[in-house]
Amino acid sequence: MFQHKYFSSLYSLVINSVEIASEIKSTMGFLMSKSMDQSLKKQQEFMVLNSRLQLERQIQMQNQMRERQMAMQIAWSREFLNYYGAFFSLATLGLTAGALKRKRPGLLAPVVPLSFILAYQLDLAYGTLMQRMKGEAEAIMVSEHERLDLPHGAPTFESIEKARRTQAHLFFEK
């Protein structure tokens, strides 16, 4: 009887221990699951923040590249204007001298189209032509957006991958 009582209490102790362990395990599982959910959520937030930061950096880089290209275009226009201004001055002086010497005002005719080109280059290099072009581009983007559509639409991931695989296939065949 003593043994039976002893085994009975040992059995109930084991059962209670298993129940407590099961309860602890489910509580720990819940806590582990909750902790893992929080960790996953923090990781997702970090990934979203990192993606946003990367996108902002790409936008900033593209804008700086655009600004540098525009600055180079304006600098090119100014440099071209120096050479074209010298050519225009010499051509105008030579044509004027020839028209006066030969008494033929028709020799001054080329000065008219050359002066339009000079005015355009001056406007591009130092005037408001770039601002006017920007305004016109903005108006086109708003009211004539269909003119901006690319043939076959915008490139997709699939179309880029297909082209990449085709080119990679060509490289591996050689």
mmCIF file of N, CA, C and O in Angstrom, residues 69-155:
data_model
loop_
_atom_site.group_PDB
_atom_site.id
_atom_site.type_symbol
_atom_site.label_atom_id
_atom_site.label_comp_id
_atom_site.label_asym_id
_atom_site.label_seq_id
_atom_site.Cartn_x
_atom_site.Cartn_y
_atom_site.Cartn_z
ATOM 1 N N GLN A 69 24.117 67.312 -66.446
ATOM 2 C CA GLN A 69 23.960 67.260 -67.897
ATOM 3 C C GLN A 69 23.438 68.589 -68.440
ATOM 4 O O GLN A 69 23.897 69.064 -69.488
ATOM 5 N N MET A 70 22.480 69.187 -67.727
ATOM 6 C CA MET A 70 21.967 70.489 -68.173
ATOM 7 C C MET A 70 23.048 71.556 -68.082
ATOM 8 O O MET A 70 23.159 72.413 -68.972
ATOM 9 N N ALA A 71 23.846 71.517 -67.022
ATOM 10 C CA ALA A 71 24.941 72.483 -66.891
ATOM 11 C C ALA A 71 25.942 72.311 -68.028
ATOM 12 O O ALA A 71 26.444 73.300 -68.582
ATOM 13 N N MET A 72 26.214 71.058 -68.393
ATOM 14 C CA MET A 72 27.122 70.820 -69.517
ATOM 15 C C MET A 72 26.516 71.331 -70.822
ATOM 16 O O MET A 72 27.224 71.894 -71.655
ATOM 17 N N GLN A 73 25.219 71.165 -70.990
ATOM 18 C CA GLN A 73 24.565 71.649 -72.208
ATOM 19 C C GLN A 73 24.641 73.179 -72.284
ATOM 20 O O GLN A 73 24.944 73.742 -73.336
ATOM 21 N N ILE A 74 24.394 73.848 -71.180
ATOM 22 C CA ILE A 74 24.470 75.311 -71.159
ATOM 23 C C ILE A 74 25.905 75.768 -71.384
ATOM 24 O O ILE A 74 26.162 76.713 -72.143
ATOM 25 N N ALA A 75 26.867 75.068 -70.759
ATOM 26 C CA ALA A 75 28.278 75.419 -70.962
ATOM 27 C C ALA A 75 28.678 75.207 -72.422
ATOM 28 O O ALA A 75 29.399 76.032 -73.004
ATOM 29 N N TRP A 76 28.176 74.115 -73.033
ATOM 30 C CA TRP A 76 28.464 73.872 -74.443
ATOM 31 C C TRP A 76 27.886 74.998 -75.297
ATOM 32 O O TRP A 76 28.536 75.486 -76.218
ATOM 33 N N SER A 77 26.662 75.428 -74.977
ATOM 34 C CA SER A 77 26.026 76.510 -75.738
ATOM 35 C C SER A 77 26.830 77.793 -75.623
ATOM 36 O O SER A 77 27.005 78.522 -76.611
ATOM 37 N N ARG A 78 27.312 78.075 -74.436
ATOM 38 C CA ARG A 78 28.115 79.299 -74.249
ATOM 39 C C ARG A 78 29.441 79.217 -75.005
ATOM 40 O O ARG A 78 29.893 80.205 -75.598
ATOM 41 N N GLU A 79 30.067 78.042 -74.971
ATOM 42 C CA GLU A 79 31.322 77.879 -75.693
ATOM 43 C C GLU A 79 31.090 77.981 -77.200
ATOM 44 O O GLU A 79 31.842 78.635 -77.920
ATOM 45 N N PHE A 80 30.010 77.342 -77.682
ATOM 46 C CA PHE A 80 29.668 77.418 -79.097
ATOM 47 C C PHE A 80 29.388 78.862 -79.490
ATOM 48 O O PHE A 80 29.768 79.304 -80.582
ATOM 49 N N LEU A 81 28.720 79.597 -78.591
ATOM 50 C CA LEU A 81 28.402 80.997 -78.857
ATOM 51 C C LEU A 81 29.676 81.818 -79.048
ATOM 52 O O LEU A 81 29.708 82.724 -79.895
ATOM 53 N N ASN A 82 30.713 81.519 -78.310
ATOM 54 C CA ASN A 82 31.979 82.240 -78.482
ATOM 55 C C ASN A 82 32.499 82.064 -79.909
ATOM 56 O O ASN A 82 32.894 83.039 -80.566
ATOM 57 N N TYR A 83 32.523 80.828 -80.361
ATOM 58 C CA TYR A 83 33.018 80.576 -81.720
ATOM 59 C C TYR A 83 32.062 81.127 -82.769
ATOM 60 O O TYR A 83 32.486 81.726 -83.762
ATOM 61 N N TYR A 84 30.770 80.887 -82.577
ATOM 62 C CA TYR A 84 29.804 81.366 -83.551
ATOM 63 C C TYR A 84 29.765 82.898 -83.566
ATOM 64 O O TYR A 84 29.617 83.498 -84.631
ATOM 65 N N GLY A 85 29.909 83.532 -82.412
ATOM 66 C CA GLY A 85 29.943 85.002 -82.340
ATOM 67 C C GLY A 85 31.113 85.559 -83.126
ATOM 68 O O GLY A 85 30.972 86.566 -83.848
ATOM 69 N N ALA A 86 32.271 84.898 -82.998
ATOM 70 C CA ALA A 86 33.445 85.344 -83.761
ATOM 71 C C ALA A 86 33.203 85.165 -85.259
ATOM 72 O O ALA A 86 33.484 86.072 -86.060
ATOM 73 N N PHE A 87 32.642 84.016 -85.653
ATOM 74 C CA PHE A 87 32.331 83.776 -87.061
ATOM 75 C C PHE A 87 31.322 84.803 -87.569
ATOM 76 O O PHE A 87 31.489 85.377 -88.658
ATOM 77 N N PHE A 88 30.243 85.038 -86.776
ATOM 78 C CA PHE A 88 29.204 85.977 -87.185
ATOM 79 C C PHE A 88 29.785 87.376 -87.362
ATOM 80 O O PHE A 88 29.478 88.074 -88.338
ATOM 81 N N SER A 89 30.633 87.787 -86.439
ATOM 82 C CA SER A 89 31.247 89.129 -86.520
ATOM 83 C C SER A 89 32.099 89.261 -87.773
ATOM 84 O O SER A 89 31.988 90.256 -88.514
ATOM 85 N N LEU A 90 32.949 88.276 -88.011
ATOM 86 C CA LEU A 90 33.809 88.328 -89.196
ATOM 87 C C LEU A 90 32.983 88.268 -90.481
ATOM 88 O O LEU A 90 33.261 89.013 -91.450
ATOM 89 N N ALA A 91 31.973 87.395 -90.504
ATOM 90 C CA ALA A 91 31.132 87.277 -91.713
ATOM 91 C C ALA A 91 30.375 88.575 -91.959
ATOM 92 O O ALA A 91 30.302 89.052 -93.111
ATOM 93 N N THR A 92 29.840 89.172 -90.893
ATOM 94 C CA THR A 92 29.088 90.420 -91.052
ATOM 95 C C THR A 92 30.007 91.542 -91.531
ATOM 96 O O THR A 92 29.636 92.326 -92.437
ATOM 97 N N LEU A 93 31.181 91.639 -90.920
ATOM 98 C CA LEU A 93 32.134 92.668 -91.354
ATOM 99 C C LEU A 93 32.541 92.459 -92.815
ATOM 100 O O LEU A 93 32.579 93.408 -93.609
ATOM 101 N N GLY A 94 32.865 91.225 -93.172
ATOM 102 C CA GLY A 94 33.284 90.938 -94.559
ATOM 103 C C GLY A 94 32.165 91.193 -95.553
ATOM 104 O O GLY A 94 32.397 91.784 -96.621
ATOM 105 N N LEU A 95 30.924 90.747 -95.228
ATOM 106 C CA LEU A 95 29.806 90.966 -96.147
ATOM 107 C C LEU A 95 29.454 92.449 -96.253
ATOM 108 O O LEU A 95 29.127 92.942 -97.350
ATOM 109 N N THR A 96 29.552 93.170 -95.146
ATOM 110 C CA THR A 96 29.265 94.611 -95.177
ATOM 111 C C THR A 96 30.319 95.335 -96.021
ATOM 112 O O THR A 96 29.980 96.204 -96.845
ATOM 113 N N ALA A 97 31.597 94.994 -95.802
ATOM 114 C CA ALA A 97 32.669 95.615 -96.594
ATOM 115 C C ALA A 97 32.497 95.296 -98.075
ATOM 116 O O ALA A 97 32.652 96.183 -98.942
ATOM 117 N N GLY A 98 32.154 94.055 -98.402
ATOM 118 C CA GLY A 98 31.947 93.663 -99.802
ATOM 119 C C GLY A 98 30.740 94.367 -100.406
ATOM 120 O O GLY A 98 30.772 94.786 -101.565
ATOM 121 N N ALA A 99 29.662 94.508 -99.630
ATOM 122 C CA ALA A 99 28.453 95.172 -100.144
ATOM 123 C C ALA A 99 28.745 96.644 -100.392
ATOM 124 O O ALA A 99 28.279 97.212 -101.393
ATOM 125 N N LEU A 100 29.506 97.289 -99.517
ATOM 126 C CA LEU A 100 29.830 98.708 -99.708
ATOM 127 C C LEU A 100 30.810 98.897 -100.854
ATOM 128 O O LEU A 100 30.681 99.853 -101.639
ATOM 129 N N LYS A 101 31.794 98.030 -100.947
ATOM 130 C CA LYS A 101 32.808 98.170 -101.982
ATOM 131 C C LYS A 101 32.216 97.929 -103.375
ATOM 132 O O LYS A 101 32.522 98.666 -104.316
ATOM 133 N N ARG A 102 31.363 96.903 -103.475
ATOM 134 C CA ARG A 102 30.789 96.566 -104.791
ATOM 135 C C ARG A 102 29.447 97.249 -105.022
ATOM 136 O O ARG A 102 28.854 97.083 -106.083
ATOM 137 N N LYS A 103 28.955 97.920 -104.034
ATOM 138 C CA LYS A 103 27.671 98.613 -104.125
ATOM 139 C C LYS A 103 26.545 97.637 -104.493
ATOM 140 O O LYS A 103 25.707 97.918 -105.341
ATOM 141 N N ARG A 104 26.600 96.465 -103.790
ATOM 142 C CA ARG A 104 25.574 95.434 -103.990
ATOM 143 C C ARG A 104 25.006 95.051 -102.628
ATOM 144 O O ARG A 104 25.570 94.238 -101.914
ATOM 145 N N PRO A 105 23.880 95.632 -102.222
ATOM 146 C CA PRO A 105 23.303 95.335 -100.911
ATOM 147 C C PRO A 105 22.835 93.886 -100.766
ATOM 148 O O PRO A 105 22.630 93.400 -99.661
ATOM 149 N N GLY A 106 22.700 93.150 -101.846
ATOM 150 C CA GLY A 106 22.303 91.742 -101.803
ATOM 151 C C GLY A 106 23.306 90.861 -101.079
ATOM 152 O O GLY A 106 22.966 89.763 -100.612
ATOM 153 N N LEU A 107 24.550 91.341 -100.994
ATOM 154 C CA LEU A 107 25.576 90.579 -100.286
ATOM 155 C C LEU A 107 25.301 90.515 -98.774
ATOM 156 O O LEU A 107 25.847 89.654 -98.092
ATOM 157 N N LEU A 108 24.452 91.413 -98.275
ATOM 158 C CA LEU A 108 24.130 91.407 -96.849
ATOM 159 C C LEU A 108 23.026 90.392 -96.500
ATOM 160 O O LEU A 108 22.724 90.185 -95.333
ATOM 161 N N ALA A 109 22.444 89.747 -97.494
ATOM 162 C CA ALA A 109 21.348 88.806 -97.263
ATOM 163 C C ALA A 109 21.708 87.672 -96.300
ATOM 164 O O ALA A 109 20.892 87.309 -95.442
ATOM 165 N N PRO A 110 22.899 87.074 -96.379
ATOM 166 C CA PRO A 110 23.210 85.983 -95.441
ATOM 167 C C PRO A 110 23.275 86.422 -93.972
ATOM 168 O O PRO A 110 23.182 85.589 -93.067
ATOM 169 N N VAL A 111 23.395 87.727 -93.750
ATOM 170 C CA VAL A 111 23.460 88.211 -92.368
ATOM 171 C C VAL A 111 22.134 87.968 -91.637
ATOM 172 O O VAL A 111 22.119 87.698 -90.429
ATOM 173 N N VAL A 112 21.024 87.998 -92.357
ATOM 174 C CA VAL A 112 19.701 87.829 -91.726
ATOM 175 C C VAL A 112 19.559 86.441 -91.100
ATOM 176 O O VAL A 112 19.283 86.328 -89.902
ATOM 177 N N PRO A 113 19.733 85.330 -91.845
ATOM 178 C CA PRO A 113 19.591 84.025 -91.184
ATOM 179 C C PRO A 113 20.677 83.775 -90.135
ATOM 180 O O PRO A 113 20.417 83.141 -89.106
ATOM 181 N N LEU A 114 21.879 84.290 -90.392
ATOM 182 C CA LEU A 114 22.946 84.122 -89.409
ATOM 183 C C LEU A 114 22.613 84.851 -88.102
ATOM 184 O O LEU A 114 22.968 84.391 -87.013
ATOM 185 N N SER A 115 21.897 85.992 -88.218
ATOM 186 C CA SER A 115 21.527 86.723 -87.003
ATOM 187 C C SER A 115 20.452 85.967 -86.220
ATOM 188 O O SER A 115 20.422 86.030 -84.986
ATOM 189 N N PHE A 116 19.570 85.223 -86.903
ATOM 190 C CA PHE A 116 18.582 84.396 -86.187
ATOM 191 C C PHE A 116 19.275 83.285 -85.395
ATOM 192 O O PHE A 116 18.907 82.989 -84.258
ATOM 193 N N ILE A 117 20.273 82.685 -86.019
ATOM 194 C CA ILE A 117 21.025 81.632 -85.323
ATOM 195 C C ILE A 117 21.758 82.216 -84.123
ATOM 196 O O ILE A 117 21.776 81.630 -83.038
ATOM 197 N N LEU A 118 22.328 83.409 -84.298
ATOM 198 C CA LEU A 118 23.014 84.075 -83.190
ATOM 199 C C LEU A 118 22.031 84.399 -82.055
ATOM 200 O O LEU A 118 22.335 84.169 -80.882
ATOM 201 N N ALA A 119 20.851 84.891 -82.404
ATOM 202 C CA ALA A 119 19.850 85.216 -81.379
ATOM 203 C C ALA A 119 19.419 83.953 -80.620
ATOM 204 O O ALA A 119 19.269 83.969 -79.392
ATOM 205 N N TYR A 120 19.243 82.848 -81.347
ATOM 206 C CA TYR A 120 18.864 81.590 -80.703
ATOM 207 C C TYR A 120 19.957 81.131 -79.732
ATOM 208 O O TYR A 120 19.675 80.743 -78.590
ATOM 209 N N GLN A 121 21.190 81.186 -80.169
ATOM 210 C CA GLN A 121 22.296 80.748 -79.319
ATOM 211 C C GLN A 121 22.451 81.655 -78.096
ATOM 212 O O GLN A 121 22.744 81.177 -76.990
ATOM 213 N N LEU A 122 22.251 82.960 -78.279
ATOM 214 C CA LEU A 122 22.303 83.883 -77.136
ATOM 215 C C LEU A 122 21.190 83.573 -76.132
ATOM 216 O O LEU A 122 21.415 83.561 -74.919
ATOM 217 N N ASP A 123 20.001 83.297 -76.644
ATOM 218 C CA ASP A 123 18.868 82.977 -75.777
ATOM 219 C C ASP A 123 19.109 81.667 -75.032
ATOM 220 O O ASP A 123 18.804 81.537 -73.847
ATOM 221 N N LEU A 124 19.675 80.685 -75.723
ATOM 222 C CA LEU A 124 19.957 79.399 -75.103
ATOM 223 C C LEU A 124 21.046 79.529 -74.036
ATOM 224 O O LEU A 124 20.926 78.973 -72.943
ATOM 225 N N ALA A 125 22.078 80.287 -74.344
ATOM 226 C CA ALA A 125 23.219 80.378 -73.440
ATOM 227 C C ALA A 125 22.976 81.324 -72.265
ATOM 228 O O ALA A 125 23.405 81.052 -71.138
ATOM 229 N N TYR A 126 22.287 82.442 -72.483
ATOM 230 C CA TYR A 126 22.150 83.456 -71.431
ATOM 231 C C TYR A 126 20.713 83.908 -71.180
ATOM 232 O O TYR A 126 20.457 84.634 -70.237
ATOM 233 N N GLY A 127 19.795 83.507 -72.035
ATOM 234 C CA GLY A 127 18.413 83.984 -71.918
ATOM 235 C C GLY A 127 17.505 83.019 -71.182
ATOM 236 O O GLY A 127 17.942 82.202 -70.358
ATOM 237 N N THR A 128 16.236 83.108 -71.535
ATOM 238 C CA THR A 128 15.211 82.338 -70.835
ATOM 239 C C THR A 128 14.710 81.149 -71.648
ATOM 240 O O THR A 128 13.652 80.590 -71.334
ATOM 241 N N LEU A 129 15.442 80.762 -72.676
ATOM 242 C CA LEU A 129 14.994 79.663 -73.520
ATOM 243 C C LEU A 129 14.798 78.381 -72.711
ATOM 244 O O LEU A 129 13.803 77.676 -72.896
ATOM 245 N N MET A 130 15.698 78.057 -71.806
ATOM 246 C CA MET A 130 15.579 76.824 -71.014
ATOM 247 C C MET A 130 14.320 76.849 -70.146
ATOM 248 O O MET A 130 13.625 75.839 -70.035
ATOM 249 N N GLN A 131 13.992 78.012 -69.569
ATOM 250 C CA GLN A 131 12.772 78.108 -68.756
ATOM 251 C C GLN A 131 11.525 77.950 -69.622
ATOM 252 O O GLN A 131 10.561 77.301 -69.213
ATOM 253 N N ARG A 132 11.545 78.544 -70.802
ATOM 254 C CA ARG A 132 10.395 78.417 -71.700
ATOM 255 C C ARG A 132 10.228 76.977 -72.174
ATOM 256 O O ARG A 132 9.108 76.468 -72.263
ATOM 257 N N MET A 133 11.337 76.326 -72.460
ATOM 258 C CA MET A 133 11.283 74.916 -72.867
ATOM 259 C C MET A 133 10.756 74.048 -71.725
ATOM 260 O O MET A 133 9.967 73.123 -71.956
ATOM 261 N N LYS A 134 11.164 74.340 -70.508
ATOM 262 C CA LYS A 134 10.675 73.590 -69.347
ATOM 263 C C LYS A 134 9.169 73.778 -69.192
ATOM 264 O O LYS A 134 8.439 72.812 -68.953
ATOM 265 N N GLY A 135 8.712 75.009 -69.337
ATOM 266 C CA GLY A 135 7.271 75.273 -69.246
ATOM 267 C C GLY A 135 6.486 74.539 -70.315
ATOM 268 O O GLY A 135 5.417 73.977 -70.053
ATOM 269 N N GLU A 136 7.011 74.543 -71.534
ATOM 270 C CA GLU A 136 6.344 73.829 -72.624
ATOM 271 C C GLU A 136 6.337 72.324 -72.372
ATOM 272 O O GLU A 136 5.342 71.646 -72.629
ATOM 273 N N ALA A 137 7.442 71.802 -71.849
ATOM 274 C CA ALA A 137 7.511 70.365 -71.538
ATOM 275 C C ALA A 137 6.485 69.995 -70.463
ATOM 276 O O ALA A 137 5.827 68.949 -70.554
ATOM 277 N N GLU A 138 6.339 70.849 -69.451
ATOM 278 C CA GLU A 138 5.342 70.589 -68.407
ATOM 279 C C GLU A 138 3.928 70.609 -68.982
ATOM 280 O O GLU A 138 3.090 69.780 -68.629
ATOM 281 N N ALA A 139 3.660 71.543 -69.903
ATOM 282 C CA ALA A 139 2.338 71.605 -70.531
ATOM 283 C C ALA A 139 2.071 70.349 -71.367
ATOM 284 O O ALA A 139 0.958 69.810 -71.357
ATOM 285 N N ILE A 140 3.074 69.867 -72.065
ATOM 286 C CA ILE A 140 2.928 68.638 -72.856
ATOM 287 C C ILE A 140 2.643 67.455 -71.938
ATOM 288 O O ILE A 140 1.787 66.620 -72.226
ATOM 289 N N MET A 141 3.342 67.400 -70.823
ATOM 290 C CA MET A 141 3.131 66.293 -69.887
ATOM 291 C C MET A 141 1.717 66.294 -69.314
ATOM 292 O O MET A 141 1.159 65.239 -69.039
ATOM 293 N N VAL A 142 1.128 67.478 -69.171
ATOM 294 C CA VAL A 142 -0.218 67.560 -68.606
ATOM 295 C C VAL A 142 -1.288 67.332 -69.668
ATOM 296 O O VAL A 142 -2.175 66.499 -69.499
ATOM 297 N N SER A 143 -1.192 68.057 -70.780
ATOM 298 C CA SER A 143 -2.301 68.037 -71.742
ATOM 299 C C SER A 143 -2.101 67.079 -72.921
ATOM 300 O O SER A 143 -3.076 66.740 -73.582
ATOM 301 N N GLU A 144 -0.888 66.650 -73.182
ATOM 302 C CA GLU A 144 -0.634 65.771 -74.327
ATOM 303 C C GLU A 144 0.157 64.541 -73.900
ATOM 304 O O GLU A 144 1.082 64.113 -74.590
ATOM 305 N N HIS A 145 -0.239 63.969 -72.783
ATOM 306 C CA HIS A 145 0.523 62.866 -72.199
ATOM 307 C C HIS A 145 0.627 61.647 -73.121
ATOM 308 O O HIS A 145 1.608 60.905 -73.092
ATOM 309 N N GLU A 146 -0.375 61.438 -73.966
ATOM 310 C CA GLU A 146 -0.363 60.274 -74.859
ATOM 311 C C GLU A 146 0.803 60.326 -75.843
ATOM 312 O O GLU A 146 1.243 59.296 -76.343
ATOM 313 N N ARG A 147 1.334 61.502 -76.116
ATOM 314 C CA ARG A 147 2.483 61.632 -77.022
ATOM 315 C C ARG A 147 3.768 61.087 -76.394
ATOM 316 O O ARG A 147 4.742 60.840 -77.095
ATOM 317 N N LEU A 148 3.752 60.921 -75.081
ATOM 318 C CA LEU A 148 4.953 60.483 -74.375
ATOM 319 C C LEU A 148 5.042 58.966 -74.233
ATOM 320 O O LEU A 148 6.035 58.450 -73.745
ATOM 321 N N ASP A 149 3.980 58.253 -74.628
ATOM 322 C CA ASP A 149 3.975 56.796 -74.482
ATOM 323 C C ASP A 149 5.054 56.173 -75.355
ATOM 324 O O ASP A 149 5.261 56.557 -76.514
ATOM 325 N N LEU A 150 5.746 55.194 -74.790
ATOM 326 C CA LEU A 150 6.784 54.481 -75.514
ATOM 327 C C LEU A 150 6.165 53.408 -76.407
ATOM 328 O O LEU A 150 5.113 52.855 -76.073
ATOM 329 N N PRO A 151 6.806 53.095 -77.513
ATOM 330 C CA PRO A 151 6.318 51.956 -78.309
ATOM 331 C C PRO A 151 6.389 50.683 -77.463
ATOM 332 O O PRO A 151 7.358 50.469 -76.738
ATOM 333 N N HIS A 152 5.380 49.865 -77.514
ATOM 334 C CA HIS A 152 5.270 48.645 -76.710
ATOM 335 C C HIS A 152 5.138 48.938 -75.225
ATOM 336 O O HIS A 152 5.343 48.054 -74.396
ATOM 337 N N GLY A 153 4.872 50.159 -74.820
ATOM 338 C CA GLY A 153 4.689 50.503 -73.411
ATOM 339 C C GLY A 153 6.006 50.581 -72.664
ATOM 340 O O GLY A 153 7.083 50.450 -73.237
ATOM 341 N N ALA A 154 5.891 50.786 -71.350
ATOM 342 C CA ALA A 154 7.086 50.881 -70.509
ATOM 343 C C ALA A 154 7.742 49.508 -70.384
ATOM 344 O O ALA A 154 7.046 48.490 -70.380
ATOM 345 N N PRO A 155 9.060 49.458 -70.287
ATOM 346 C CA PRO A 155 9.730 48.169 -70.112
ATOM 347 C C PRO A 155 9.270 47.495 -68.816
ATOM 348 O O PRO A 155 9.079 48.158 -67.807
#
